[in-house]
Amino acid sequence: MDAMEKIVSLCKRRGFIFPSSEIYGGLNGCWDYGPLGVELKRNVKQAWWDDMVAHHDETAEIAGAPSSFGMVGLDSSLLMNPKVWEASGHVGGFSDPMVDDRETRARYRADQLAIYRLELVGSDGATERYDDVLFAAPGEVGKTEASELFEPHRKRIASLLKSKQGKEAKPVAVPGALQDEALRAKVLAPGASAPGTLTAPRAFNLMFKTHVGALEDNSSVTYLRPETAQGIFVNFKNVCDTARVRVPFGIGQVGKAFRNEINPRNFTFRSREFEQMEIEFFCRASESPQWYQYWRERRYRWYLDLGIKAANLHLREHEANELAHYAAGCADVEYDFPFGRSELEGIANRTDFDLRQHMQMSGKDLRYFDDQEPNEEARRYLPHVIEPSAGADRGTLAFLCDAFSEDEVGGEARTVLKLHPRLAPIKAAVFPLVKKDGMPEKALEIYRTLKKGFNVYYDEKGAIGRRYRRQDEAGTPFCITVDGDTLSAGSVTVRERDSCAQVRIGVGELGAYLGERLAG
Ligand code: GAP
């Protein structure tokens, strides 16, 4: 099993993540969080809310801010007036080019289906190209895969190679081949028996359409929101009028988003239903470059502070040709997942694009009024926006992948999730060493006391070593064991998950001990 397979298997076996509606064969791109998974994901979202909204100014990071600022929260509806999505550009432009295979019925994102042609390379480096031997492969073609992908062309290549002794078959990418009808007709698709089965790329809108009310006609169409951000923009005026906020300030929101992804893949990484944690940060246009830098750094450091290894985390500034037409800057926080380096979060300088669009479409004045600005002409303006937009499911997956580790303890292999204590689903497990001599009663008493402050777990079944292993796999930072000394001397052993080191602590000190260590 490779690392990703092991993580998916652990998630299923221990109740972190299940395929959605599994007893009916599942639903592609949808996932359910089990008892441990729901705690983990809630902790990720809570950590984000605490650090970015509720207590955003209590962290040391505020020191890097150009000036002090406010943060408030919002919970907007999933369904909105469809004009929201016209103004935001999602109705007209939120689409991926899609290609269908008429034979296998597979559907691909055109930008993820690479087309290769055959080249024969001699030992002297001389090449011969064959423009009629084309095949399509999802993603990059490695050395071993290449030979497999040529397989349906095997007969043709074998006879070519026979007549050209000492030459080797090599795949060479042909950019733009899917857009060219003549070339597309020669392409052999993955799993197809003959070339020419792929359709031309077509725009495919990623929004899920639905109807509001009893009539299912064009007048009742709306969409499941594909991002939480627009709910913030359309409430900008409401928040300004009610929350006594002053620019610069941010509005944070956590909630579901839906995208009819052509190719959901890599476990929860690309799902059709997922959760976002988004901030729209409103500032003066002149200050937006500084705030953009601030939020890039702050969001990057958030993952490090929650335990992601620095070697696996990257901040990548977009090239100018990658930017949306309205964006003045964009950077991705990327993580080295077992399936490759991919985006965890985007931080964008969206200028005043969204507020301007909504102001035009709704006819409502969305300009901010600064009553303390001495220059009358500068009092009313549309703020610019910095948007740190993170995925709660992607974040949860990255924390899981980074925490997953295999080591050996006492000559035995163990799997351990080295999750940051703030994120761990269960904070501590309480065990009686044996199921007699009053130990279960004492352990239950400790469990009930601790439960008032922490998510703790009680377990008396099986050998103590096995109970430790089960908690290691669940990512539980501390195991508390009640033994003979607990009854006579009032102390317990506390075992730390990563080092397996044990200390003895008085029962009365347990709450303070855990409180201090779990805060991280
Ligand atoms: N408002 C900006 C916006 O939505 P995005 O880059 O499309 O930007 C932001 O999405 C974040 O949402 C991504 O970085 C990712 O973490 C998460 N996300 C987007 N599509 C996703 C999907 N299909 N499955 C899981 N997470 C997704």
XYZ file of C-alpha atoms and ligand atoms in Angstrom:
547
model
C 0.000 0.000 0.000
C 1.282 3.500 -0.738
C 0.985 6.281 1.862
C -2.329 7.612 0.515
C -3.912 4.143 0.501
C -2.810 3.657 4.111
C -4.358 7.002 5.134
C -7.644 6.270 3.332
C -7.742 2.829 4.942
C -7.046 4.246 8.433
C -9.791 6.852 7.912
C -12.305 4.138 7.072
C -11.174 1.643 9.722
C -11.113 4.154 12.584
C -14.164 6.184 11.625
C -12.607 9.397 10.352
C -14.062 9.481 6.822
C -16.524 7.185 4.981
C -17.749 7.276 1.373
C -21.138 9.023 1.304
C -24.228 6.750 1.198
C -21.883 3.779 0.999
C -24.525 1.058 1.385
C -25.960 2.202 -1.965
C -22.590 2.203 -3.675
C -21.616 5.739 -2.638
C -21.831 9.020 -4.541
C -18.726 10.170 -6.356
C -17.181 13.281 -4.824
C -19.138 13.125 -1.551
C -17.813 12.038 1.840
C -19.130 11.566 5.374
C -17.114 12.305 8.511
C -17.405 9.595 11.177
C -17.141 10.009 14.964
C -13.404 10.798 14.970
C -13.464 12.718 11.676
C -16.232 15.063 12.740
C -14.275 16.031 15.873
C -11.098 16.575 13.847
C -12.803 18.723 11.207
C -14.722 20.693 13.850
C -11.417 21.366 15.613
C -9.862 22.594 12.342
C -12.798 24.954 11.777
C -12.807 26.053 15.431
C -9.057 26.764 15.361
C -9.592 28.870 12.215
C -12.524 30.747 13.770
C -10.690 31.364 17.055
C -7.438 32.455 15.408
C -8.906 34.447 12.507
C -12.176 35.853 13.883
C -12.893 35.579 17.616
C -9.358 36.125 18.955
C -7.582 37.328 15.845
C -5.802 40.119 17.717
C -4.559 37.979 20.587
C -1.867 36.237 18.582
C 1.682 37.440 18.194
C 1.162 37.632 14.442
C -0.772 40.876 14.745
C 2.618 42.530 15.177
C 3.155 42.289 11.406
C -0.103 44.092 10.543
C 0.089 47.525 8.878
C -2.448 48.771 11.499
C -4.946 47.299 13.938
C -8.153 45.924 12.477
C -11.479 44.329 13.355
C -12.904 40.951 12.438
C -16.543 39.855 12.556
C -18.305 36.657 11.511
C -21.212 35.801 9.237
C -23.365 32.795 8.358
C -25.145 33.508 5.068
C -27.619 31.232 3.293
C -26.592 28.549 0.821
C -29.302 29.503 -1.644
C -29.306 33.086 -2.836
C -30.958 35.243 -5.450
C -29.518 33.988 -8.780
C -28.504 37.563 -9.656
C -25.708 37.149 -7.091
C -24.098 34.580 -9.390
C -24.640 36.676 -12.496
C -22.909 39.638 -10.852
C -20.033 37.532 -9.538
C -19.404 36.084 -12.998
C -20.185 32.492 -11.984
C -23.160 32.085 -14.350
C -21.156 33.219 -17.355
C -17.688 32.030 -16.507
C -17.448 29.408 -13.752
C -16.756 26.528 -16.062
C -14.157 23.924 -16.902
C -13.588 22.626 -20.433
C -14.800 19.033 -20.476
C -14.167 16.143 -22.864
C -16.307 12.989 -23.108
C -15.288 9.583 -24.413
C -18.168 8.272 -26.546
C -16.978 4.651 -26.187
C -16.017 4.301 -22.494
C -18.403 7.075 -21.303
C -15.565 8.523 -19.172
C -15.517 12.300 -18.693
C -12.288 14.295 -18.387
C -11.281 17.871 -17.708
C -9.605 18.896 -20.959
C -6.745 20.595 -19.089
C -6.053 17.359 -17.212
C -5.970 15.117 -20.282
C -2.604 15.280 -21.961
C -2.126 14.121 -25.555
C 1.072 12.405 -26.608
C 2.441 11.245 -29.939
C 4.971 8.539 -30.584
C 8.580 9.170 -31.354
C 11.173 6.529 -32.089
C 14.581 7.388 -30.713
C 17.760 5.695 -31.882
C 20.839 5.034 -29.716
C 22.521 7.969 -31.541
C 19.658 10.281 -30.403
C 18.117 10.556 -33.870
C 14.295 10.734 -33.699
C 11.445 9.865 -36.050
C 7.995 11.317 -35.236
C 4.680 9.571 -35.892
C 1.852 12.081 -35.953
C -0.772 9.393 -36.492
C 0.085 7.462 -33.292
C -1.552 9.628 -30.622
C -2.892 8.716 -27.215
C -4.511 10.578 -24.309
C -3.430 10.159 -20.705
C -4.836 11.793 -17.566
C -1.972 13.766 -15.963
C 1.740 13.364 -16.542
C 3.056 10.243 -18.201
C 5.922 8.567 -16.397
C 8.331 6.090 -17.966
C 6.495 2.903 -17.027
C 3.059 4.246 -17.728
C 4.148 5.327 -21.189
C 4.676 1.789 -22.382
C 1.272 0.757 -21.002
C -0.413 3.686 -22.686
C 1.146 2.738 -25.996
C -0.203 -0.796 -25.446
C -3.265 -0.517 -27.729
C -0.877 0.693 -30.417
C 1.411 -2.228 -29.622
C 1.010 -4.104 -32.911
C 1.723 -1.017 -34.948
C 4.745 -0.088 -32.822
C 6.067 -3.649 -32.765
C 6.119 -3.780 -36.535
C 7.703 -0.321 -36.696
C 10.375 -1.306 -34.191
C 11.013 -4.542 -36.068
C 11.828 -2.614 -39.193
C 13.882 -0.053 -37.219
C 16.281 -2.071 -35.093
C 17.682 -0.483 -31.903
C 15.064 2.272 -31.595
C 13.045 3.061 -28.490
C 9.450 4.312 -28.265
C 9.091 7.695 -26.488
C 5.912 9.754 -25.733
C 6.046 13.448 -26.648
C 3.331 15.882 -25.506
C 1.232 17.548 -28.224
C -0.308 20.703 -26.686
C -3.635 21.821 -28.162
C -4.349 18.493 -29.883
C -7.827 18.200 -28.330
C -8.898 21.489 -29.912
C -7.786 20.338 -33.386
C -10.445 18.161 -35.028
C -8.063 16.302 -37.337
C -5.624 15.457 -34.547
C -8.423 14.545 -32.109
C -9.710 11.963 -34.585
C -6.374 10.113 -34.280
C -6.244 10.129 -30.478
C -6.680 6.853 -28.638
C -8.438 7.583 -25.299
C -7.651 5.690 -22.062
C -9.402 2.312 -22.197
C -10.837 2.859 -25.697
C -10.426 0.185 -28.365
C -9.929 2.525 -31.316
C -8.904 6.169 -31.886
C -11.375 9.007 -32.450
C -13.814 8.525 -29.572
C -13.182 11.828 -27.729
C -15.537 14.783 -28.162
C -14.332 18.361 -28.606
C -13.848 20.244 -25.294
C -17.057 21.914 -24.111
C -17.568 24.469 -21.337
C -19.225 22.814 -18.350
C -20.621 25.073 -15.634
C -19.600 23.791 -12.219
C -22.597 25.196 -10.336
C -25.347 22.838 -9.196
C -28.664 24.173 -10.478
C -31.842 23.826 -8.479
C -35.361 25.287 -8.353
C -36.926 27.344 -5.614
C -40.636 26.750 -5.032
C -43.123 24.513 -6.811
C -42.537 25.639 -10.399
C -39.591 24.037 -12.153
C -39.163 26.623 -14.890
C -36.519 29.213 -15.748
C -38.029 31.762 -13.379
C -37.353 29.543 -10.346
C -33.740 28.564 -11.106
C -31.074 29.188 -8.517
C -27.788 27.547 -7.565
C -26.140 25.864 -4.612
C -23.384 28.320 -3.739
C -19.997 27.372 -5.235
C -18.171 29.552 -2.672
C -19.078 31.252 0.594
C -17.422 34.530 -0.473
C -20.385 36.060 -2.337
C -22.584 35.731 0.774
C -20.095 38.078 2.453
C -20.035 40.631 -0.379
C -23.817 40.885 -0.601
C -23.957 41.477 3.181
C -21.195 44.105 3.197
C -23.625 46.994 3.669
C -25.643 45.153 6.331
C -22.483 44.488 8.347
C -21.221 48.076 7.972
C -24.615 49.443 9.075
C -24.944 47.198 12.122
C -21.572 46.094 13.474
C -19.836 49.484 13.919
C -16.854 48.193 11.973
C -14.317 50.562 10.462
C -12.114 49.901 7.447
C -9.752 48.054 7.607
C -11.789 45.087 8.805
C -12.592 41.538 7.768
C -15.681 39.319 7.641
C -15.094 35.593 8.168
C -17.414 32.778 7.208
C -17.268 28.979 7.404
C -19.714 26.908 5.431
C -20.593 24.439 2.715
C -19.905 25.025 -0.954
C -20.884 22.843 -3.911
C -19.186 22.337 -7.260
C -20.125 19.782 -9.863
C -16.467 18.844 -10.389
C -15.871 16.880 -13.586
C -13.270 14.699 -11.956
C -13.575 14.427 -8.160
C -10.406 12.709 -7.001
C -7.686 12.167 -4.435
C -10.023 11.258 -1.579
C -11.600 14.434 -0.135
C -9.140 16.736 -1.933
C -11.459 17.480 -4.846
C -15.041 16.882 -3.709
C -18.401 18.001 -5.036
C -19.594 19.066 -1.591
C -17.024 20.661 0.699
C -16.559 23.356 3.299
C -14.724 26.626 2.952
C -13.265 28.989 5.556
C -13.146 32.392 3.881
C -12.248 35.930 4.884
C -13.059 39.023 2.860
C -10.810 41.737 4.224
C -11.812 45.298 3.305
C -9.175 48.026 3.120
C -8.263 51.208 1.266
C -6.927 50.601 -2.252
C -3.644 52.310 -1.348
C -3.069 49.856 1.552
C -4.099 46.704 -0.283
C -0.539 45.633 -1.314
C 0.555 45.680 2.358
C -2.530 43.811 3.544
C -2.055 41.274 0.778
C 1.483 40.561 2.050
C 0.198 40.416 5.611
C -2.496 37.847 4.887
C -0.194 35.674 2.730
C 2.237 35.408 5.633
C -0.385 35.050 8.327
C -2.268 32.256 6.575
C 0.931 30.398 5.697
C 2.056 30.534 9.335
C -1.306 29.318 10.608
C -0.667 25.873 9.143
C 2.860 25.774 10.576
C 1.585 26.785 14.020
C -0.839 23.860 13.884
C 1.965 21.423 13.263
C 2.342 21.096 9.480
C 6.013 20.404 8.747
C 7.714 23.362 7.070
C 9.317 21.075 4.469
C 5.832 20.083 3.228
C 4.331 23.582 3.032
C 4.920 26.150 0.298
C 3.741 29.640 -0.542
C 3.599 30.131 -4.312
C 3.026 33.505 -5.915
C 0.986 33.244 -9.115
C 2.507 34.278 -12.429
C 0.816 37.285 -14.058
C -0.761 35.014 -16.713
C -2.418 32.871 -13.986
C -4.289 35.827 -12.438
C -8.013 36.429 -12.911
C -8.581 39.625 -14.947
C -9.673 41.582 -11.848
C -7.002 40.289 -9.429
C -3.988 42.367 -8.460
C -2.181 39.430 -6.862
C -2.713 35.839 -5.812
C -0.668 33.312 -3.868
C -1.395 29.684 -3.041
C -0.492 27.875 0.143
C 0.470 24.473 -1.222
C 1.008 21.192 0.574
C 2.993 18.135 -0.485
C 0.195 15.552 -0.385
C 1.212 11.913 -1.037
C -0.335 12.366 -4.519
C 1.700 15.510 -5.225
C 1.993 19.197 -4.387
C -1.444 20.830 -4.464
C -3.337 23.936 -3.367
C -4.582 24.153 0.214
C -5.642 27.770 0.200
C -5.582 30.814 -2.064
C -4.923 34.388 -0.924
C -6.058 36.904 -3.521
C -6.115 40.670 -3.913
C -9.544 40.961 -5.574
C -9.466 44.769 -5.816
C -12.995 46.252 -5.669
C -14.281 43.886 -8.364
C -16.978 42.081 -6.375
C -18.431 45.089 -4.548
C -18.453 47.071 -7.807
C -20.247 44.242 -9.645
C -22.893 43.907 -6.922
C -23.342 47.672 -6.747
C -24.004 47.778 -10.483
C -26.285 44.728 -10.584
C -28.344 45.595 -7.487
C -28.427 49.355 -8.010
C -27.615 49.791 -4.276
C -24.832 52.095 -3.126
C -22.307 49.778 -1.485
C -19.672 52.445 -0.881
C -18.193 52.679 2.589
C -18.625 55.988 4.421
C -15.665 57.098 6.520
C -17.019 59.827 8.831
C -13.560 60.490 10.262
C -11.895 61.231 6.930
C -11.088 64.990 6.838
C -10.980 65.102 3.048
C -14.619 65.193 1.990
C -13.933 63.716 -1.444
C -12.268 60.657 0.055
C -15.048 59.894 2.525
C -17.119 57.606 0.351
C -15.339 54.812 -1.493
C -15.465 51.147 -2.462
C -12.897 49.302 -0.372
C -10.478 46.855 -1.977
C -10.544 43.268 -0.811
C -7.939 40.720 0.235
C -9.427 37.236 0.278
C -7.770 34.340 2.134
C -9.887 31.372 1.017
C -9.214 27.995 2.639
C -10.852 24.581 2.344
C -11.826 22.902 5.625
C -11.786 19.445 4.038
C -8.487 20.029 2.260
C -7.018 21.412 5.468
C -8.267 18.406 7.416
C -6.761 16.073 4.809
C -3.415 17.881 4.950
C -3.358 17.695 8.771
C -4.144 13.964 8.540
C -1.453 13.300 5.926
C 1.157 15.304 7.831
C 0.339 13.612 11.142
C 0.324 10.076 9.720
C 3.418 8.231 10.815
C 4.651 4.677 11.312
C 7.284 3.785 13.856
C 8.274 1.021 16.244
C 7.621 0.896 19.956
C 9.024 -1.904 22.105
C 9.870 -3.894 18.961
C 6.296 -3.583 17.659
C 5.191 -1.592 14.623
C 2.698 1.162 15.408
C 0.681 3.644 13.379
C 0.353 7.019 15.028
C -1.380 10.271 14.103
C 0.847 13.016 15.491
C -1.911 15.621 15.369
C -1.476 18.982 17.078
C -3.258 18.752 20.477
C -5.698 21.513 19.449
C -6.812 19.378 16.506
C -6.786 15.912 18.105
C -10.354 14.500 18.146
C -9.921 12.939 21.609
C -7.728 14.869 24.035
C -7.057 12.119 26.559
C -8.058 8.503 27.218
C -8.525 7.149 30.726
C -7.759 3.486 31.448
C -7.883 1.294 34.535
C -4.726 -0.868 34.394
C -6.824 -3.947 35.162
C -10.555 -4.498 35.453
C -10.555 -5.150 39.207
C -9.399 -3.870 42.632
C -11.505 -0.699 42.358
C -9.478 0.602 39.389
C -12.407 0.873 36.917
C -14.425 2.839 39.477
C -11.553 5.263 40.110
C -10.831 5.602 36.367
C -14.503 6.331 35.655
C -14.514 8.983 38.367
C -11.464 10.685 36.758
C -13.031 10.331 33.287
C -16.272 11.998 34.432
C -14.412 14.883 36.058
C -12.191 15.513 33.018
C -15.122 15.197 30.618
C -16.493 18.494 31.928
C -13.565 20.312 30.325
C -12.170 18.048 27.585
C -13.256 15.474 25.041
C -11.973 12.386 26.874
C -12.514 8.679 26.285
C -12.812 5.752 28.695
C -11.554 2.287 27.772
C -11.134 -0.791 29.960
C -11.077 -3.465 27.255
C -7.981 -5.463 26.273
C -4.313 -5.350 27.187
C -2.982 -1.899 28.117
C -0.527 -1.944 25.171
C -3.366 -2.488 22.707
C -5.359 0.325 24.274
C -2.368 2.655 23.839
C -2.053 1.621 20.148
C -5.746 2.317 19.491
C -5.391 5.836 20.894
C -2.133 6.415 18.961
C -4.010 5.652 15.740
C -6.772 8.067 16.732
C -4.203 10.800 17.452
C -5.024 11.055 21.199
C -2.179 13.072 22.773
C -2.442 11.651 26.319
C -3.367 8.331 27.960
C -4.044 8.333 31.699
C -3.718 5.033 33.528
C -5.123 4.251 36.939
C -3.104 1.594 38.812
C -2.505 0.340 42.358
C -0.688 3.569 43.319
C -3.667 5.656 42.302
C -5.712 4.079 45.046
C -2.981 4.248 47.664
C -1.088 7.450 46.707
C -3.618 9.380 44.558
C -1.414 9.553 41.439
C -1.803 8.286 37.840
C 0.579 7.751 34.944
C 0.203 10.050 31.949
C 1.691 8.727 28.697
C 2.515 11.154 25.910
C 1.605 9.894 22.418
C 4.645 10.846 20.308
C 7.491 10.097 22.738
C 5.615 7.386 24.693
C 7.239 8.974 27.793
C 5.313 8.472 31.038
C 5.103 10.773 34.066
C 3.316 10.339 37.399
C 0.897 13.057 38.337
C -1.455 13.668 41.225
C -5.098 13.125 40.263
C -5.946 16.654 41.412
C -3.379 18.169 39.012
C -4.668 16.394 35.894
C -7.013 19.158 34.717
C -4.333 21.865 34.874
C -1.723 19.542 33.309
C -3.942 18.757 30.322
C -5.196 22.337 29.961
C -1.654 23.650 29.668
C -0.443 21.048 27.177
C -3.539 20.921 24.990
C -3.405 24.656 24.313
C -0.271 23.836 22.292
N -13.704 32.518 -3.102
C -12.542 32.040 -3.740
C -12.572 30.610 -3.993
O -13.553 29.935 -3.795
P -11.078 28.637 -4.852
O -9.592 28.587 -5.097
O -11.960 28.195 -5.944
O -11.369 30.136 -4.425
C -10.788 28.130 -2.327
O -11.393 27.800 -3.553
C -10.434 26.886 -1.560
O -11.578 26.042 -1.440
C -9.371 26.015 -2.239
O -8.064 26.459 -1.955
C -9.654 24.664 -1.599
O -9.048 24.568 -0.329
C -11.169 24.687 -1.436
N -11.797 23.962 -2.572
C -12.116 24.457 -3.781
N -12.686 23.508 -4.550
C -12.711 22.384 -3.807
C -13.182 21.045 -4.037
N -13.749 20.691 -5.182
N -13.053 20.129 -3.037
C -12.502 20.480 -1.849
N -12.045 21.723 -1.584
C -12.146 22.667 -2.542
